[in-house]
Amino acid sequence: MSTNIKIILMSVLLLLGSSKISALDTTQFSDAKQQARYTALTNELRCLVCQNESIAGSSSDLAQDLRAQVAEQIRTGKSDTEIRAYMTQRYGDFILYRPPNEGKTKLLWMAPILFLLLFLLVFVGIVSSNNKTSIEDDEELE
Amino acid sequence: MPKKFIVWLPLLVLIGLAALFYKGLYLDTNKIPSPFIDKAAPSLVLPDLLNAQQQVNLEDWKGQVVLLNIWATWCSGCLLEHPVLNAIAKENLVPIIGLNYKDNSQKAKAWLKESGNPFAAIPNDLSGQVAINWGVYGAPETFIIDKQGVIRYKFIAPISMDDWATKLRPLVVQLQGDP
């Protein structure tokens, strides 16, 4: 019983917390499409002083300024690509939570595939070599 | 023989990865390399902190090497750095432009009166939007700009006398020798 009450209390507290966070940013667009772009962009740009938050989620001064910059550029008709380019020209790829798939980051994106291939290579190698030797040989080895 | 090697391969890869991650643990993620190095400095035109009627324009310094220091009185690192800036200014080697970043102008003026003013000019960036254009994300930050108006170096942290003597000063002297 008391754990149920604790859970309910906890949920209420969490809800209160989340409503407080969304109230941080009061930027309004008259156009719903622009509002959606704003939300998406500010969620994928990293806050540089509080590095585990996006600029949408951070209350730091710099995040506020960067949000203002994004809002202004959306209002002046810049595309998402142009805004991202503006940010990376100034702060580097680091500001993007999703690093671009080009040049030196190619390896980063290819790594999972490379590891899968490596695993398959090793797996096939071990299985085929086990098939060649007899089961008794294997037991003797162990 | 190749069979034996293939059995050890995963372990080798794991050791390689572990070494990489171990190195990654000690990377300072607070220091983000500036993509501005060796690029033309963005424009900087702002009213002067001490005389709001007067515009500070970085263009006016073309032809000489300058330091651009980003500071504010709310930034404790900047206050720590201030005596070093005073010492650099005393050397009369290179002008320091001190961009006052999102500061209370009254407090900034009082601070300079009290602890000395090492700056040749003080562009006053109240909104912080010019600093964003320069890729500033904290303070203090110091840029070294060459005679052609190209950013050659960015130092992120309070400059110590040691940093000045070993890192910044040699570069300033070298750049002053360039055409």
Short mmCIF file of N, CA and C in Angstrom, two decimals, chain B residues 18-150:
data_model
loop_
_atom_site.label_atom_id
_atom_site.label_comp_id
_atom_site.label_asym_id
_atom_site.label_seq_id
_atom_site.Cartn_x
_atom_site.Cartn_y
_atom_site.Cartn_z
N ALA B 18 40.13 -0.86 -25.77
CA ALA B 18 40.31 -0.46 -24.37
C ALA B 18 41.34 0.65 -24.28
N ALA B 19 42.43 0.52 -25.05
CA ALA B 19 43.47 1.56 -25.05
C ALA B 19 42.88 2.89 -25.54
N LEU B 20 42.08 2.81 -26.59
CA LEU B 20 41.46 4.00 -27.17
C LEU B 20 40.54 4.69 -26.16
N PHE B 21 39.72 3.89 -25.50
CA PHE B 21 38.77 4.43 -24.52
C PHE B 21 39.51 5.00 -23.31
N TYR B 22 40.61 4.33 -22.94
CA TYR B 22 41.38 4.79 -21.79
C TYR B 22 41.93 6.19 -22.08
N LYS B 23 42.41 6.36 -23.30
CA LYS B 23 42.92 7.67 -23.72
C LYS B 23 41.76 8.68 -23.71
N GLY B 24 40.59 8.23 -24.19
CA GLY B 24 39.42 9.10 -24.25
C GLY B 24 38.99 9.62 -22.89
N LEU B 25 39.22 8.80 -21.87
CA LEU B 25 38.86 9.19 -20.50
C LEU B 25 39.55 10.48 -20.09
N TYR B 26 40.76 10.69 -20.62
CA TYR B 26 41.54 11.84 -20.17
C TYR B 26 41.49 13.01 -21.14
N LEU B 27 40.63 12.91 -22.16
CA LEU B 27 40.47 14.05 -23.06
C LEU B 27 39.70 15.14 -22.31
N ASP B 28 40.11 16.38 -22.48
CA ASP B 28 39.40 17.47 -21.83
C ASP B 28 38.26 17.92 -22.74
N THR B 29 37.04 17.50 -22.41
CA THR B 29 35.92 17.82 -23.30
C THR B 29 35.47 19.27 -23.14
N ASN B 30 36.05 19.98 -22.17
CA ASN B 30 35.70 21.39 -22.04
C ASN B 30 36.43 22.25 -23.06
N LYS B 31 37.48 21.67 -23.65
CA LYS B 31 38.21 22.44 -24.64
C LYS B 31 37.83 21.95 -26.03
N ILE B 32 37.01 22.74 -26.70
CA ILE B 32 36.53 22.36 -28.01
C ILE B 32 37.36 23.10 -29.04
N PRO B 33 37.99 22.36 -29.96
CA PRO B 33 38.82 23.05 -30.94
C PRO B 33 37.98 24.02 -31.78
N SER B 34 38.50 25.21 -31.99
CA SER B 34 37.74 26.19 -32.76
C SER B 34 37.89 25.92 -34.24
N PRO B 35 36.78 25.88 -34.98
CA PRO B 35 36.89 25.70 -36.42
C PRO B 35 37.32 26.99 -37.12
N PHE B 36 37.59 28.03 -36.31
CA PHE B 36 37.93 29.33 -36.88
C PHE B 36 39.40 29.51 -37.19
N ILE B 37 40.25 28.58 -36.65
CA ILE B 37 41.68 28.77 -36.80
C ILE B 37 42.04 28.84 -38.29
N ASP B 38 42.85 29.84 -38.63
CA ASP B 38 43.29 30.11 -40.00
C ASP B 38 42.15 30.57 -40.91
N LYS B 39 41.07 31.05 -40.30
CA LYS B 39 39.99 31.64 -41.12
C LYS B 39 39.92 33.14 -40.81
N ALA B 40 39.38 33.89 -41.74
CA ALA B 40 39.24 35.34 -41.53
C ALA B 40 38.33 35.60 -40.33
N ALA B 41 38.73 36.55 -39.49
CA ALA B 41 37.93 36.87 -38.31
C ALA B 41 36.57 37.41 -38.72
N PRO B 42 35.50 37.01 -38.04
CA PRO B 42 34.18 37.59 -38.32
C PRO B 42 34.20 39.08 -37.99
N SER B 43 33.21 39.80 -38.49
CA SER B 43 33.21 41.23 -38.22
C SER B 43 32.92 41.47 -36.74
N LEU B 44 33.46 42.57 -36.24
CA LEU B 44 33.25 42.92 -34.83
C LEU B 44 33.10 44.44 -34.78
N VAL B 45 31.87 44.89 -34.73
CA VAL B 45 31.58 46.32 -34.62
C VAL B 45 30.60 46.50 -33.48
N LEU B 46 31.06 47.13 -32.40
CA LEU B 46 30.21 47.30 -31.22
C LEU B 46 30.55 48.62 -30.54
N PRO B 47 29.60 49.19 -29.79
CA PRO B 47 29.93 50.40 -29.04
C PRO B 47 30.95 50.11 -27.95
N ASP B 48 31.77 51.12 -27.65
CA ASP B 48 32.79 50.97 -26.63
C ASP B 48 32.16 51.07 -25.24
N LEU B 49 32.64 50.21 -24.34
CA LEU B 49 32.08 50.19 -22.99
C LEU B 49 32.25 51.55 -22.30
N LEU B 50 33.43 52.17 -22.49
CA LEU B 50 33.72 53.38 -21.74
C LEU B 50 33.17 54.63 -22.42
N ASN B 51 32.85 54.49 -23.72
CA ASN B 51 32.29 55.62 -24.44
C ASN B 51 31.31 55.09 -25.48
N ALA B 52 30.05 55.01 -25.09
CA ALA B 52 29.04 54.34 -25.92
C ALA B 52 28.84 55.03 -27.26
N GLN B 53 29.26 56.31 -27.37
CA GLN B 53 29.10 57.03 -28.64
C GLN B 53 30.07 56.49 -29.69
N GLN B 54 31.15 55.87 -29.18
CA GLN B 54 32.22 55.47 -30.08
C GLN B 54 32.09 53.99 -30.46
N GLN B 55 32.24 53.71 -31.76
CA GLN B 55 32.16 52.33 -32.22
C GLN B 55 33.56 51.72 -32.23
N VAL B 56 33.66 50.49 -31.72
CA VAL B 56 34.91 49.75 -31.86
C VAL B 56 34.76 48.85 -33.08
N ASN B 57 35.71 48.94 -34.00
CA ASN B 57 35.67 48.10 -35.19
C ASN B 57 37.01 47.38 -35.33
N LEU B 58 36.96 46.05 -35.33
CA LEU B 58 38.19 45.26 -35.40
C LEU B 58 39.00 45.58 -36.66
N GLU B 59 38.29 45.93 -37.73
CA GLU B 59 38.94 46.28 -39.02
C GLU B 59 40.02 47.34 -38.82
N ASP B 60 39.78 48.26 -37.86
CA ASP B 60 40.72 49.36 -37.65
C ASP B 60 42.09 48.88 -37.20
N TRP B 61 42.15 47.64 -36.73
CA TRP B 61 43.43 47.11 -36.24
C TRP B 61 44.17 46.31 -37.32
N LYS B 62 43.62 46.26 -38.51
CA LYS B 62 44.28 45.51 -39.58
C LYS B 62 45.68 46.05 -39.79
N GLY B 63 46.62 45.14 -40.02
CA GLY B 63 48.00 45.59 -40.19
C GLY B 63 48.82 45.38 -38.92
N GLN B 64 48.14 45.07 -37.82
CA GLN B 64 48.91 44.67 -36.62
C GLN B 64 48.28 43.47 -35.94
N VAL B 65 49.14 42.75 -35.22
CA VAL B 65 48.68 41.58 -34.48
C VAL B 65 47.91 42.06 -33.24
N VAL B 66 46.75 41.46 -32.96
CA VAL B 66 46.00 41.84 -31.75
C VAL B 66 45.55 40.59 -30.98
N LEU B 67 45.39 40.78 -29.69
CA LEU B 67 44.73 39.76 -28.86
C LEU B 67 43.29 40.20 -28.68
N LEU B 68 42.36 39.27 -28.84
CA LEU B 68 40.97 39.56 -28.52
C LEU B 68 40.60 38.70 -27.33
N ASN B 69 40.33 39.36 -26.21
CA ASN B 69 40.03 38.64 -24.98
C ASN B 69 38.54 38.80 -24.67
N ILE B 70 37.87 37.67 -24.37
CA ILE B 70 36.45 37.71 -24.02
C ILE B 70 36.36 37.66 -22.49
N TRP B 71 35.76 38.67 -21.89
CA TRP B 71 35.74 38.72 -20.43
C TRP B 71 34.43 39.29 -19.91
N ALA B 72 34.19 39.10 -18.62
CA ALA B 72 33.03 39.67 -17.95
C ALA B 72 33.28 39.64 -16.46
N THR B 73 32.61 40.51 -15.73
CA THR B 73 32.83 40.52 -14.28
C THR B 73 32.14 39.34 -13.59
N TRP B 74 31.13 38.72 -14.27
CA TRP B 74 30.48 37.55 -13.66
C TRP B 74 31.32 36.29 -13.82
N CYS B 75 32.42 36.40 -14.57
CA CYS B 75 33.24 35.22 -14.87
C CYS B 75 34.45 35.22 -13.95
N SER B 76 34.48 34.26 -13.03
CA SER B 76 35.54 34.28 -12.01
C SER B 76 36.92 34.03 -12.63
N GLY B 77 36.95 33.21 -13.68
CA GLY B 77 38.22 32.95 -14.36
C GLY B 77 38.82 34.22 -14.94
N CYS B 78 37.92 35.12 -15.40
CA CYS B 78 38.39 36.37 -15.99
C CYS B 78 39.03 37.26 -14.94
N LEU B 79 38.44 37.27 -13.75
CA LEU B 79 38.97 38.11 -12.68
C LEU B 79 40.35 37.60 -12.28
N LEU B 80 40.48 36.25 -12.28
CA LEU B 80 41.78 35.63 -12.00
C LEU B 80 42.83 36.02 -13.04
N GLU B 81 42.36 36.10 -14.27
CA GLU B 81 43.27 36.34 -15.40
C GLU B 81 43.70 37.80 -15.48
N HIS B 82 42.90 38.67 -14.88
CA HIS B 82 43.08 40.10 -15.08
C HIS B 82 44.51 40.62 -14.81
N PRO B 83 45.14 40.21 -13.71
CA PRO B 83 46.52 40.68 -13.47
C PRO B 83 47.47 40.28 -14.60
N VAL B 84 47.23 39.11 -15.19
CA VAL B 84 48.08 38.66 -16.30
C VAL B 84 47.88 39.58 -17.50
N LEU B 85 46.62 39.93 -17.77
CA LEU B 85 46.35 40.86 -18.88
C LEU B 85 47.02 42.20 -18.62
N ASN B 86 46.97 42.65 -17.37
CA ASN B 86 47.63 43.91 -17.01
C ASN B 86 49.13 43.84 -17.31
N ALA B 87 49.72 42.68 -16.97
CA ALA B 87 51.16 42.52 -17.20
C ALA B 87 51.46 42.49 -18.70
N ILE B 88 50.59 41.83 -19.47
CA ILE B 88 50.80 41.77 -20.92
C ILE B 88 50.71 43.18 -21.51
N ALA B 89 49.71 43.95 -21.04
CA ALA B 89 49.53 45.30 -21.55
C ALA B 89 50.75 46.17 -21.24
N LYS B 90 51.32 45.96 -20.07
CA LYS B 90 52.47 46.76 -19.64
C LYS B 90 53.67 46.56 -20.55
N GLU B 91 53.76 45.35 -21.13
CA GLU B 91 54.87 45.03 -22.03
C GLU B 91 54.82 45.88 -23.29
N ASN B 92 53.64 46.39 -23.62
CA ASN B 92 53.46 47.20 -24.82
C ASN B 92 53.84 46.47 -26.10
N LEU B 93 53.65 45.16 -26.09
CA LEU B 93 54.02 44.34 -27.24
C LEU B 93 52.87 44.24 -28.22
N VAL B 94 51.66 44.05 -27.67
CA VAL B 94 50.51 43.77 -28.53
C VAL B 94 49.25 44.37 -27.87
N PRO B 95 48.40 45.04 -28.66
CA PRO B 95 47.18 45.59 -28.06
C PRO B 95 46.18 44.47 -27.72
N ILE B 96 45.50 44.63 -26.59
CA ILE B 96 44.46 43.68 -26.20
C ILE B 96 43.10 44.34 -26.37
N ILE B 97 42.26 43.71 -27.17
CA ILE B 97 40.88 44.19 -27.27
C ILE B 97 40.06 43.32 -26.32
N GLY B 98 39.34 43.95 -25.42
CA GLY B 98 38.63 43.19 -24.39
C GLY B 98 37.13 43.21 -24.62
N LEU B 99 36.62 42.19 -25.28
CA LEU B 99 35.18 42.14 -25.52
C LEU B 99 34.45 41.83 -24.22
N ASN B 100 33.64 42.78 -23.77
CA ASN B 100 32.91 42.62 -22.52
C ASN B 100 31.63 41.84 -22.84
N TYR B 101 31.59 40.60 -22.34
CA TYR B 101 30.59 39.62 -22.78
C TYR B 101 29.40 39.57 -21.82
N LYS B 102 28.24 40.05 -22.28
CA LYS B 102 26.99 39.96 -21.52
C LYS B 102 27.16 40.39 -20.07
N ASP B 103 27.74 41.56 -19.91
CA ASP B 103 28.09 42.01 -18.57
C ASP B 103 27.20 43.19 -18.17
N ASN B 104 27.19 43.46 -16.91
CA ASN B 104 26.58 44.68 -16.39
C ASN B 104 27.60 45.80 -16.58
N SER B 105 27.27 46.78 -17.42
CA SER B 105 28.27 47.79 -17.80
C SER B 105 28.79 48.56 -16.59
N GLN B 106 27.91 48.86 -15.63
CA GLN B 106 28.34 49.60 -14.44
C GLN B 106 29.39 48.81 -13.67
N LYS B 107 29.09 47.50 -13.47
CA LYS B 107 30.03 46.65 -12.74
C LYS B 107 31.35 46.54 -13.48
N ALA B 108 31.27 46.42 -14.81
CA ALA B 108 32.48 46.28 -15.63
C ALA B 108 33.36 47.52 -15.49
N LYS B 109 32.72 48.69 -15.57
CA LYS B 109 33.48 49.94 -15.45
C LYS B 109 34.14 50.05 -14.07
N ALA B 110 33.35 49.70 -13.04
CA ALA B 110 33.88 49.79 -11.67
C ALA B 110 35.07 48.85 -11.49
N TRP B 111 34.94 47.64 -12.07
CA TRP B 111 36.02 46.64 -11.97
C TRP B 111 37.31 47.15 -12.61
N LEU B 112 37.19 47.79 -13.79
CA LEU B 112 38.37 48.28 -14.49
C LEU B 112 39.03 49.43 -13.74
N LYS B 113 38.18 50.27 -13.14
CA LYS B 113 38.69 51.40 -12.36
C LYS B 113 39.50 50.89 -11.18
N GLU B 114 38.99 49.83 -10.58
CA GLU B 114 39.57 49.29 -9.36
C GLU B 114 40.85 48.50 -9.64
N SER B 115 40.82 47.67 -10.73
CA SER B 115 41.96 46.76 -10.92
C SER B 115 42.78 47.04 -12.17
N GLY B 116 42.56 48.20 -12.78
CA GLY B 116 43.36 48.56 -13.94
C GLY B 116 42.71 48.13 -15.24
N ASN B 117 43.00 48.90 -16.29
CA ASN B 117 42.40 48.61 -17.58
C ASN B 117 43.47 48.25 -18.60
N PRO B 118 43.62 46.95 -18.91
CA PRO B 118 44.67 46.53 -19.84
C PRO B 118 44.25 46.64 -21.31
N PHE B 119 43.00 47.08 -21.56
CA PHE B 119 42.46 46.97 -22.91
C PHE B 119 42.65 48.23 -23.74
N ALA B 120 42.98 48.02 -25.01
CA ALA B 120 43.11 49.12 -25.96
C ALA B 120 41.74 49.61 -26.39
N ALA B 121 40.77 48.71 -26.37
CA ALA B 121 39.38 49.05 -26.69
C ALA B 121 38.50 47.99 -26.06
N ILE B 122 37.26 48.38 -25.73
CA ILE B 122 36.38 47.42 -25.06
C ILE B 122 35.02 47.37 -25.75
N PRO B 123 34.91 46.57 -26.83
CA PRO B 123 33.58 46.40 -27.44
C PRO B 123 32.62 45.79 -26.42
N ASN B 124 31.43 46.36 -26.36
CA ASN B 124 30.48 45.96 -25.32
C ASN B 124 29.37 45.11 -25.95
N ASP B 125 29.45 43.79 -25.73
CA ASP B 125 28.48 42.86 -26.33
C ASP B 125 27.41 42.51 -25.29
N LEU B 126 26.40 43.36 -25.20
CA LEU B 126 25.38 43.16 -24.16
C LEU B 126 24.52 41.93 -24.44
N SER B 127 24.17 41.71 -25.71
CA SER B 127 23.28 40.60 -26.03
C SER B 127 24.02 39.27 -26.16
N GLY B 128 25.31 39.32 -26.40
CA GLY B 128 26.09 38.10 -26.57
C GLY B 128 26.00 37.54 -27.98
N GLN B 129 25.31 38.23 -28.89
CA GLN B 129 25.13 37.67 -30.23
C GLN B 129 26.41 37.81 -31.08
N VAL B 130 27.20 38.85 -30.82
CA VAL B 130 28.47 38.96 -31.55
C VAL B 130 29.41 37.84 -31.12
N ALA B 131 29.41 37.55 -29.81
CA ALA B 131 30.26 36.48 -29.30
C ALA B 131 29.86 35.13 -29.92
N ILE B 132 28.57 34.91 -30.09
CA ILE B 132 28.12 33.67 -30.73
C ILE B 132 28.66 33.59 -32.16
N ASN B 133 28.66 34.73 -32.84
CA ASN B 133 29.19 34.77 -34.19
C ASN B 133 30.67 34.40 -34.22
N TRP B 134 31.34 34.60 -33.09
CA TRP B 134 32.76 34.24 -32.97
C TRP B 134 32.94 32.83 -32.39
N GLY B 135 31.85 32.11 -32.16
CA GLY B 135 31.96 30.76 -31.63
C GLY B 135 32.39 30.73 -30.17
N VAL B 136 32.09 31.80 -29.45
CA VAL B 136 32.46 31.84 -28.04
C VAL B 136 31.44 31.04 -27.24
N TYR B 137 31.90 30.20 -26.30
CA TYR B 137 30.92 29.49 -25.48
C TYR B 137 31.20 29.66 -24.00
N GLY B 138 32.19 30.45 -23.67
CA GLY B 138 32.47 30.66 -22.26
C GLY B 138 33.41 31.83 -22.15
N ALA B 139 33.87 32.05 -20.98
CA ALA B 139 34.86 33.10 -20.80
C ALA B 139 35.78 32.64 -19.66
N PRO B 140 37.03 33.03 -19.64
CA PRO B 140 37.67 33.82 -20.68
C PRO B 140 38.13 32.97 -21.88
N GLU B 141 38.10 33.60 -23.03
CA GLU B 141 38.67 33.02 -24.24
C GLU B 141 39.53 34.10 -24.87
N THR B 142 40.64 33.69 -25.47
CA THR B 142 41.52 34.68 -26.08
C THR B 142 41.90 34.25 -27.50
N PHE B 143 41.65 35.11 -28.45
CA PHE B 143 42.03 34.86 -29.83
C PHE B 143 43.29 35.65 -30.16
N ILE B 144 44.15 35.06 -30.99
CA ILE B 144 45.25 35.84 -31.56
C ILE B 144 44.94 36.04 -33.04
N ILE B 145 44.89 37.32 -33.44
CA ILE B 145 44.53 37.66 -34.81
C ILE B 145 45.74 38.29 -35.49
N ASP B 146 46.08 37.80 -36.67
CA ASP B 146 47.31 38.28 -37.32
C ASP B 146 47.06 39.58 -38.10
N LYS B 147 48.12 40.05 -38.77
CA LYS B 147 48.05 41.36 -39.43
C LYS B 147 46.99 41.39 -40.53
N GLN B 148 46.73 40.24 -41.13
CA GLN B 148 45.76 40.18 -42.23
C GLN B 148 44.32 40.05 -41.71
N GLY B 149 44.15 39.99 -40.39
CA GLY B 149 42.82 39.82 -39.84
C GLY B 149 42.37 38.36 -39.84
N VAL B 150 43.35 37.44 -39.79
CA VAL B 150 43.04 36.01 -39.75
C VAL B 150 43.25 35.50 -38.33
#
